[in-house]
Each structure stands twice: as C-alpha cells, then as structure tokens.
PDB file of C-alpha atoms in Angstrom:
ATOM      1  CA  UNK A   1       0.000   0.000   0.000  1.00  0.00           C
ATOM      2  CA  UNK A   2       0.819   3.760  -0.763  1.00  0.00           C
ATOM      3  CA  UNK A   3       0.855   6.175   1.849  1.00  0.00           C
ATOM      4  CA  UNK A   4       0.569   9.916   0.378  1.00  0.00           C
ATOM      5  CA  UNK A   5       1.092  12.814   2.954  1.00  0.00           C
ATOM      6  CA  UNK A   6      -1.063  15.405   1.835  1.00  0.00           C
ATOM      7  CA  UNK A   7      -3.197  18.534   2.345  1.00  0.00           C
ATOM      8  CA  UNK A   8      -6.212  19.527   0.835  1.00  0.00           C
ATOM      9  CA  UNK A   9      -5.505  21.230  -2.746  1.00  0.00           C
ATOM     10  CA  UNK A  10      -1.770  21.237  -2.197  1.00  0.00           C
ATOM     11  CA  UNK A  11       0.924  19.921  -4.516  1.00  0.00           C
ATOM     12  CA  UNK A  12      -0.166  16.699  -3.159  1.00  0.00           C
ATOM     13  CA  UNK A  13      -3.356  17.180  -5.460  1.00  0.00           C
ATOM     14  CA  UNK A  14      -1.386  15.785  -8.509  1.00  0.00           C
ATOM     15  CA  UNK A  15      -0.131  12.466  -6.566  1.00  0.00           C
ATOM     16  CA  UNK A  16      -3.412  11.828  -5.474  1.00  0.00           C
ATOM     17  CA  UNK A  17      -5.316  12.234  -9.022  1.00  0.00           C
ATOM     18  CA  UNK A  18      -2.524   9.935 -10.560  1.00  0.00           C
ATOM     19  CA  UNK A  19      -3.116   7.436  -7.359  1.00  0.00           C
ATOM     20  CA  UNK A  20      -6.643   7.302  -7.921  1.00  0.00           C
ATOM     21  CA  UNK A  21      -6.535   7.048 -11.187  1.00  0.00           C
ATOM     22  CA  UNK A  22      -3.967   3.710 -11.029  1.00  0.00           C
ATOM     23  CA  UNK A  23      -6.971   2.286  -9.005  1.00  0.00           C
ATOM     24  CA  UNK A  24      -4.051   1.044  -6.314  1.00  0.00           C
ATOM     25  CA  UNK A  25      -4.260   0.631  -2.317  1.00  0.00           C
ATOM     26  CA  UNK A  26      -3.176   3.954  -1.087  1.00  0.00           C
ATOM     27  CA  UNK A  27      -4.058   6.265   2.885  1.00  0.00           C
ATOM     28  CA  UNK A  28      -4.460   9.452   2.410  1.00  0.00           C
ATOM     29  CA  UNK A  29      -2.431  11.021   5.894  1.00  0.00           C
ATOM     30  CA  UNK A  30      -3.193  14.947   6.497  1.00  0.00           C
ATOM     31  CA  UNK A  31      -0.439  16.902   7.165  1.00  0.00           C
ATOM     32  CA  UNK A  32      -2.019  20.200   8.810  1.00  0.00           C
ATOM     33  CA  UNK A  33      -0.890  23.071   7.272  1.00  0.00           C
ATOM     34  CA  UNK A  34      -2.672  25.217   9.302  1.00  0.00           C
ATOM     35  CA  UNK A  35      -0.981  23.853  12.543  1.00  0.00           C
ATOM     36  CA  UNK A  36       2.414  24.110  10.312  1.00  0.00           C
ATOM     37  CA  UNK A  37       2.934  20.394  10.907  1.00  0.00           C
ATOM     38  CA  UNK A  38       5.368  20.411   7.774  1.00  0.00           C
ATOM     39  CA  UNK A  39       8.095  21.248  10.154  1.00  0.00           C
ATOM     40  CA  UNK A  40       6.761  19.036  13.070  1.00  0.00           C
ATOM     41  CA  UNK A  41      10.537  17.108  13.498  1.00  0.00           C
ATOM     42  CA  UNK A  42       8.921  13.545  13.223  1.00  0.00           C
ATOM     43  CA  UNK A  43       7.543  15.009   9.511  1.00  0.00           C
ATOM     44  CA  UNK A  44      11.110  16.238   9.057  1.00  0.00           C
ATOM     45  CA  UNK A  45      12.340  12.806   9.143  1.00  0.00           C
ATOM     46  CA  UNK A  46      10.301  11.436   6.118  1.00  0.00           C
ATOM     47  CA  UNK A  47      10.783  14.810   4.359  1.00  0.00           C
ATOM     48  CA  UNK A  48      14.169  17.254   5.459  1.00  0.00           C
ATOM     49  CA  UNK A  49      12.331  19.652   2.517  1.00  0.00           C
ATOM     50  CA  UNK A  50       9.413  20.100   5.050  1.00  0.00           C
ATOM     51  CA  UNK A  51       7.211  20.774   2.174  1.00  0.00           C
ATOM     52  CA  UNK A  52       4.075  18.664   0.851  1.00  0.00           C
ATOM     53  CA  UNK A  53       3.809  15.653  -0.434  1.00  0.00           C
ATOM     54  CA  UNK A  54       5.575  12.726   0.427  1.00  0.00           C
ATOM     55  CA  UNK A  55       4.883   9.037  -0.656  1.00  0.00           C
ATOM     56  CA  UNK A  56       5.745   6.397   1.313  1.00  0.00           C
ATOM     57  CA  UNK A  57       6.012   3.072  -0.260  1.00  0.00           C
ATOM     58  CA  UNK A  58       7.406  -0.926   0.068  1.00  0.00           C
ATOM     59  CA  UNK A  59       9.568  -1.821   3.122  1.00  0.00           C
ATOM     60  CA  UNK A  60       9.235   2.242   4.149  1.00  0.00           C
ATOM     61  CA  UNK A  61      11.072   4.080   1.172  1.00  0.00           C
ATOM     62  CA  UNK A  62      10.452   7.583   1.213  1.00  0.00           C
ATOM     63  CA  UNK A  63       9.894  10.196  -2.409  1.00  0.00           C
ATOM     64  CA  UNK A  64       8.892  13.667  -1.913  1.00  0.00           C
ATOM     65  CA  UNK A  65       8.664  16.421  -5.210  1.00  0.00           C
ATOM     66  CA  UNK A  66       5.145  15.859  -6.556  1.00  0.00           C
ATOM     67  CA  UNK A  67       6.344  15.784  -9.980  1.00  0.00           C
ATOM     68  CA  UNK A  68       8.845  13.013  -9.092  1.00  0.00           C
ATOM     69  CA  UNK A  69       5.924  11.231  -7.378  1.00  0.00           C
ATOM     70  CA  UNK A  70       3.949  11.361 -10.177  1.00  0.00           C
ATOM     71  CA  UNK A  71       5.822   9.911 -12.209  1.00  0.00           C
ATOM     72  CA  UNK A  72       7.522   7.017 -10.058  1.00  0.00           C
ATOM     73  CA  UNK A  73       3.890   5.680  -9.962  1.00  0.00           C
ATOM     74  CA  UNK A  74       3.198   5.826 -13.614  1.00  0.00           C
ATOM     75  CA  UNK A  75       6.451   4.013 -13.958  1.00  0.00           C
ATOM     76  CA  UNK A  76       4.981   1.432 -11.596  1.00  0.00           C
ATOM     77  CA  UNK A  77       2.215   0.892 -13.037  1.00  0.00           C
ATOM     78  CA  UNK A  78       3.109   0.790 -16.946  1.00  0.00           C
ATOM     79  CA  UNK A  79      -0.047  -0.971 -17.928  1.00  0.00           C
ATOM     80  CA  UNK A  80      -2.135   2.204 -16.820  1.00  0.00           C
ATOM     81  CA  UNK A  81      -0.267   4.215 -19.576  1.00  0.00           C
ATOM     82  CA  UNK A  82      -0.060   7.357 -18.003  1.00  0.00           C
ATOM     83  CA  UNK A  83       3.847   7.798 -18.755  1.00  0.00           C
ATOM     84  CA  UNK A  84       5.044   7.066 -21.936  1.00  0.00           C
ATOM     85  CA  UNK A  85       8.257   4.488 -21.487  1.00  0.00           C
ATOM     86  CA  UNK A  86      11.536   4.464 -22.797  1.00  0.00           C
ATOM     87  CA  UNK A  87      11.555   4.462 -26.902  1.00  0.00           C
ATOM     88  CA  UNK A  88       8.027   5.583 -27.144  1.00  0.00           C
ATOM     89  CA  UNK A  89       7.834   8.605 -29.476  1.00  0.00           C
ATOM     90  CA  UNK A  90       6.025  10.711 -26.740  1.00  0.00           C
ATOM     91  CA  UNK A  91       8.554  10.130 -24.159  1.00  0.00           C
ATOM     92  CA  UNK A  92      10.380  13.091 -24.698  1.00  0.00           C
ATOM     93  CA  UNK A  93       7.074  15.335 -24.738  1.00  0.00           C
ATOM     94  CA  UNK A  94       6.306  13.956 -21.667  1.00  0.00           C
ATOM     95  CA  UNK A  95       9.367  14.979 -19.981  1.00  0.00           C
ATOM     96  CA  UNK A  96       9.666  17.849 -21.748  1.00  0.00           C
ATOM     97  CA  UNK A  97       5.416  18.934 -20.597  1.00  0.00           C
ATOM     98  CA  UNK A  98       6.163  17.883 -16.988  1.00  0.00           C
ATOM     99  CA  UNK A  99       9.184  19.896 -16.385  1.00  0.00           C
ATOM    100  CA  UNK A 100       7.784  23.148 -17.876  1.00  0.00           C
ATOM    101  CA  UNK A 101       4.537  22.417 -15.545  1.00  0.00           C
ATOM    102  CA  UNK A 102       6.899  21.891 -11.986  1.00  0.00           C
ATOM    103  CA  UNK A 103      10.419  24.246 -13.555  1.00  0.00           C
ATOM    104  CA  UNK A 104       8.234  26.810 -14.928  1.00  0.00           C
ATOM    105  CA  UNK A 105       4.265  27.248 -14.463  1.00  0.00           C
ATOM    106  CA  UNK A 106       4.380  25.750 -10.797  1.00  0.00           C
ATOM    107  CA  UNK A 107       7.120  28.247 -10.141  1.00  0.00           C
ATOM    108  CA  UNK A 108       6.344  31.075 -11.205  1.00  0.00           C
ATOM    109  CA  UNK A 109       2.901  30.849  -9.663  1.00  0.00           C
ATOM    110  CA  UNK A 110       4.620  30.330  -6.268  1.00  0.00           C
ATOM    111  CA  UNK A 111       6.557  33.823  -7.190  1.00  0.00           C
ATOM    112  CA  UNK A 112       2.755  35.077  -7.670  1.00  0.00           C
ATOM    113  CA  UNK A 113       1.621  34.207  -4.315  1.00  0.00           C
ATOM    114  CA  UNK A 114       4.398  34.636  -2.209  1.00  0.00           C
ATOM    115  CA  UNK A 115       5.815  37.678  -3.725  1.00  0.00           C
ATOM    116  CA  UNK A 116       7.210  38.789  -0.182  1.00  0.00           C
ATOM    117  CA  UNK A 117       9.689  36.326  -0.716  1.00  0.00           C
ATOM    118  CA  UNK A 118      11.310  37.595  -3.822  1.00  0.00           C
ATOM    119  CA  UNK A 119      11.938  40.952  -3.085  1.00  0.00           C
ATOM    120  CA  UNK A 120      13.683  42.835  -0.739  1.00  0.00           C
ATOM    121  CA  UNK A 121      11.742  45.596  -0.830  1.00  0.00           C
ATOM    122  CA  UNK A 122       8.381  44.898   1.076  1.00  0.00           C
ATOM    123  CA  UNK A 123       6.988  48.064   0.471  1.00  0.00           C
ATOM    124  CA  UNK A 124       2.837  47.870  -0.824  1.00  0.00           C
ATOM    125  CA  UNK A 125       4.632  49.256  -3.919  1.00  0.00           C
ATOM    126  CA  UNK A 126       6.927  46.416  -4.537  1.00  0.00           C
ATOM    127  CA  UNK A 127       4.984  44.069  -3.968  1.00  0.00           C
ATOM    128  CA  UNK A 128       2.190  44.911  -6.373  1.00  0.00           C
ATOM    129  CA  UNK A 129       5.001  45.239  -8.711  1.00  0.00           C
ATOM    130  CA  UNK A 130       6.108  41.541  -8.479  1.00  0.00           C
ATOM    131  CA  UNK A 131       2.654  40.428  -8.411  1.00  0.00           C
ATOM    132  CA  UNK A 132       1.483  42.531 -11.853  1.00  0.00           C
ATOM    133  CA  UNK A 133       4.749  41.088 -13.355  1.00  0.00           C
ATOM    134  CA  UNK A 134       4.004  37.892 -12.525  1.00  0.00           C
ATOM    135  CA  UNK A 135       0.720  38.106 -13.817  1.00  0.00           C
ATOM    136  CA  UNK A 136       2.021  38.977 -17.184  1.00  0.00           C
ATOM    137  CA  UNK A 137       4.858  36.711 -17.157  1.00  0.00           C
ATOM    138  CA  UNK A 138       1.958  33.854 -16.440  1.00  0.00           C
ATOM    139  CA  UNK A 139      -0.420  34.889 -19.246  1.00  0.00           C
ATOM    140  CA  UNK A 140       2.757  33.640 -21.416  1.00  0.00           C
ATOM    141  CA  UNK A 141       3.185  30.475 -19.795  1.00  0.00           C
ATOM    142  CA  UNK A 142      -0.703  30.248 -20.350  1.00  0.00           C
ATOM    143  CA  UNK A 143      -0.772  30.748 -24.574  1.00  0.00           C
ATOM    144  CA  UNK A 144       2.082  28.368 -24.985  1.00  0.00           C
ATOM    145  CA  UNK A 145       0.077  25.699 -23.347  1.00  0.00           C
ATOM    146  CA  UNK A 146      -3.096  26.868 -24.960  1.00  0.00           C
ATOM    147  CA  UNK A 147      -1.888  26.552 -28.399  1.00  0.00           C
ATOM    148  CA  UNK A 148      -0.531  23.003 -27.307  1.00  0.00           C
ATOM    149  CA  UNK A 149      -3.416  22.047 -26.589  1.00  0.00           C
ATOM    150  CA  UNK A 150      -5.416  23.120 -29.679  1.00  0.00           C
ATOM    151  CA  UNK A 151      -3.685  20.152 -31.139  1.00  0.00           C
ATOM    152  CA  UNK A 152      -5.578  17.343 -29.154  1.00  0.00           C
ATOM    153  CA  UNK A 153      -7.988  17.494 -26.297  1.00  0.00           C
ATOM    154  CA  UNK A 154      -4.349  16.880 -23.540  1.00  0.00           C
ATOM    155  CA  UNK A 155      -0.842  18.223 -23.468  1.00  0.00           C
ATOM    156  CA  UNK A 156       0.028  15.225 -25.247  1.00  0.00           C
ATOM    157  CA  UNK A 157      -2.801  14.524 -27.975  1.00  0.00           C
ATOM    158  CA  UNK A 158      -4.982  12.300 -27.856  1.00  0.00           C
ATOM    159  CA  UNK A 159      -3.143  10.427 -24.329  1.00  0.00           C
ATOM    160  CA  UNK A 160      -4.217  10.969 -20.996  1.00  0.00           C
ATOM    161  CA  UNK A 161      -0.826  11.593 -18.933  1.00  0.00           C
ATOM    162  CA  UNK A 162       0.216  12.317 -15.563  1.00  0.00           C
ATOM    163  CA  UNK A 163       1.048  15.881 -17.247  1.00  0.00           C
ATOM    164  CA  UNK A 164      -2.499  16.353 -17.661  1.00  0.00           C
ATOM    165  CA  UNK A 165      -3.453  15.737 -13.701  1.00  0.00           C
ATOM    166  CA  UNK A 166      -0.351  18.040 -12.994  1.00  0.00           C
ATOM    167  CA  UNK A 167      -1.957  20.770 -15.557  1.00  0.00           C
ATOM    168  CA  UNK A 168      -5.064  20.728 -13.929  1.00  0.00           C
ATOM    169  CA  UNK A 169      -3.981  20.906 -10.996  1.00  0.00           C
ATOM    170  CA  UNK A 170      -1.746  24.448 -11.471  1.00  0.00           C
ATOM    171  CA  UNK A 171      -4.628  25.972 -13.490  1.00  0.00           C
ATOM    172  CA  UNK A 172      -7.183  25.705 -10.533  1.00  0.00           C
ATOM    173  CA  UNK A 173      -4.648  27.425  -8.679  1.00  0.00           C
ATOM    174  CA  UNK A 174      -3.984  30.532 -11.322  1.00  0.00           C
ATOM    175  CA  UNK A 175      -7.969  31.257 -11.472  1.00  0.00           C
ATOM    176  CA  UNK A 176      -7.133  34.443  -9.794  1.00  0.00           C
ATOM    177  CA  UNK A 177      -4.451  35.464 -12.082  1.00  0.00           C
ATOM    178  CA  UNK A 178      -5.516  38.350 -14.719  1.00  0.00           C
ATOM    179  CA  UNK A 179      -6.404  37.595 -17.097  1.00  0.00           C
ATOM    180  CA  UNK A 180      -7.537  33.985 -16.005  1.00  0.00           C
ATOM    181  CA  UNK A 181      -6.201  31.027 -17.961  1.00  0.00           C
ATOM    182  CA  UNK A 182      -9.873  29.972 -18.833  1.00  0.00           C
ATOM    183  CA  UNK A 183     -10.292  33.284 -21.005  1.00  0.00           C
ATOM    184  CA  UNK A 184      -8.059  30.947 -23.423  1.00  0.00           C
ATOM    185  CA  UNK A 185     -10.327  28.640 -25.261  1.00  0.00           C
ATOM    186  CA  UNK A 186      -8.091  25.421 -25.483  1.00  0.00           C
ATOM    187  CA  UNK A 187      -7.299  25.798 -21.704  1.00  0.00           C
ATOM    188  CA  UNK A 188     -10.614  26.224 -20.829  1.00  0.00           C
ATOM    189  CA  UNK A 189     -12.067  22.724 -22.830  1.00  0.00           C
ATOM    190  CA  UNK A 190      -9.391  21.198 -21.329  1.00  0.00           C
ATOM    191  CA  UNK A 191     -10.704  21.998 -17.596  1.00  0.00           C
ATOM    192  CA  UNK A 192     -13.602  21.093 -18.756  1.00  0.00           C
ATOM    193  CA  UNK A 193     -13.048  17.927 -19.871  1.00  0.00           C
ATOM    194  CA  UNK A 194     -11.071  17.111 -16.988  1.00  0.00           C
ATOM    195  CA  UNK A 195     -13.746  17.605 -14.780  1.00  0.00           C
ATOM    196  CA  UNK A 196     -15.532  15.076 -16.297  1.00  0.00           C
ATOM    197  CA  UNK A 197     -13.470  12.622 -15.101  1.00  0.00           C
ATOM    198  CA  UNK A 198     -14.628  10.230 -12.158  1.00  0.00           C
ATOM    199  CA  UNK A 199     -10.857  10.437 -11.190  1.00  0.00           C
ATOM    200  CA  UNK A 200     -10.948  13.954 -10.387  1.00  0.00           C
ATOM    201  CA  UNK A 201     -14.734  13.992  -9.446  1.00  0.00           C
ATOM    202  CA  UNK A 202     -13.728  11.517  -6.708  1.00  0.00           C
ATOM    203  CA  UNK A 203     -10.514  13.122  -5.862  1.00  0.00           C
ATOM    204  CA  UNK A 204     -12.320  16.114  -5.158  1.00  0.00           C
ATOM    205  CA  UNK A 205     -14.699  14.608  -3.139  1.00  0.00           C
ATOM    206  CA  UNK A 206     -12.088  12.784  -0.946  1.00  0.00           C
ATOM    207  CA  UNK A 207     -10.216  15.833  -0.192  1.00  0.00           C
ATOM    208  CA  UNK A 208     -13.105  18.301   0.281  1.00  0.00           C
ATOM    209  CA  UNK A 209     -12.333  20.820  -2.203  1.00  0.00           C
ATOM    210  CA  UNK A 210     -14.497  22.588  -4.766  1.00  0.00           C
ATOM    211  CA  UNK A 211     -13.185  22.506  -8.888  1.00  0.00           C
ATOM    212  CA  UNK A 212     -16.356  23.843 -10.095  1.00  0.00           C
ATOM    213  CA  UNK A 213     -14.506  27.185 -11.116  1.00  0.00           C
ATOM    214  CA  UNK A 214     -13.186  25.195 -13.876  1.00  0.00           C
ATOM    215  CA  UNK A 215     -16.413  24.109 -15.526  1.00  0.00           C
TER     216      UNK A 215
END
C-alpha cells in the first residue's frame, strides 16, 4: 500500500489524481498546514524539505517532489499508460510537458503568491510590482500551453498523462491570475473535460475541495 502525505488542494493534489486514477491501495495522511505540521521534526524525518507531499512506499522508502511522485507511480504501473516508457515517441514530450509544468508554471505561480519572498523591498509598492509582473509573465506560460493544446484534447494529444493531472492541478490554482487562464479557449475545454473525469470527481470529493470554477 501507498501512503501519500497530503493537504487539501496542495501539490499533493497531482499524486493523489494519478493514485486514484492507477486504481491502487493507497491512505491518504493529512499533514495540517494550518498547525504548520510540515516542520513538526517527526515530519522532518520522512521529508528534510518540510514541504508537501511525500509518498511512502514498500519496506518504508520515502519520495517527496510531486512531480517526481507522479511519475515514479506511472512508472509502476506501466499498464495504466499514463507515462510514456523508454523508446516511445512521446517520451520526450512527456518529460519535456512535466518539467515546464513543476520548472516553470508551478514556479512562477509560487513567485505570484508569495511575492514577499522575492523581493527585498516589502513596500505595498513592490509588492504589487512583483505580483502585476508575474501576472504577465503567467499569461505567457498560459498561450504556450493553450496553443498546445489546440492540437488534441491533452498536453500530449490524444493520451491521458500524468502531465495532464499536474496541468489541472496548477490551473485551478492561477484562477485568480488576470487575465484567467480559462479566457483561453483550449485551456478552458481542457478543464472542462477534466472535470468530467470520475478520477478527479472523486478526488475532489475525498479531499473536500471545490473545482467547479473550472467548468
């Protein structure tokens, strides 16, 4: 059995949409962030990073980085087909989707919402700077992966990937970002299609939270 630390509509989000969607034993343990039990030391031991998830698997290994995570199940669980293997002509857009998604979208969206911690200057001023900057610099990241996906209904084409669980998951959190990514037309079918999925329908359900933004 899997054992994902989580919290409700964190970076755990992806992990568990790819868990649920292997159909595979897995506990779902809460890690509060509210009580900032990320740096409680016995949470420490699992994961030094204190940050959210972390996957505990056979004879107690330990992998934290969602992203990581995602994929080491896929690659468990080849049959499922939600990573392309080795040789496969979509490997390399597979790596190539998920890195941009963690390496790029995933961070600067972090710069977006913690912009306190990217400038020295924490000034009202600078901060609203960071934050309209990001906004823009977003909107980018946004009609690159809205023209990639006017060529098949996921990042991919026509295959359903852990890329597309990690997708969803970032563009739930950018809703607030101006413009929003579902004034793009590609990136909005593709919420929408997502949400039709019993995966993320009972994902959803399991961890309380609310994706009906996205429809």
């Amino acid at each position: 059995m899997y054992q994902l630390y989580y919290y409700p509509n964190n970076a755990s989000l992806a992990p568990h949409f790819v868990l649920q969607h292997l159909g595979c034993d897995y506990q779902l343990l809460l890690v509060d962030r509210k009580q900032n039990a990320q740096r409680d030391p016995s949470y420490l031991k699992l994961n030094p990073a204190g940050r959210i998830p972390t996957l505990v698997f056979e004879k107690n290994q330990v992998l934290f980085e969602a992203a990581a995570i995602c994929q080491f199940l896929a690659e468990q669980h080849p049959d499922a087909e939600l990573m392309p293997i080795p040789g496969s002509p979509l490997r390399a857009p597979a790596l190539q989707w998920l890195t941009y998604l963690t390496n790029t979208l995933q961070a600067e969206l972090m710069v977006r919402y913690y912009p306190h911690r990217h400038t020295a200057d924490q000034s009202d001023e600078a901060i609203a700077s960071v934050i309209e900057a990001q906004d823009q610099r977003l909107n980018e990241c946004f009609i690159l992966l809205n023209e990639q996906l006017s060529h098949g209904p996921y990042l991919l084409g026509a295959q359903l990937t852990i890329c597309d669980y990690y997708l969803l998951m970032l563009l739930e959190w950018s809703l607030k970002i101006k413009p929003s990514p579902l004034t793009y037309p590609h990136l909005k079918k593709f919420c929408q299609q997502m949400m039709t999925l019993s995966v993320v329908q009972a994902v959803c359900d399991k961890e309380q939270i609310d994706f009906s933004a996205l429809c």
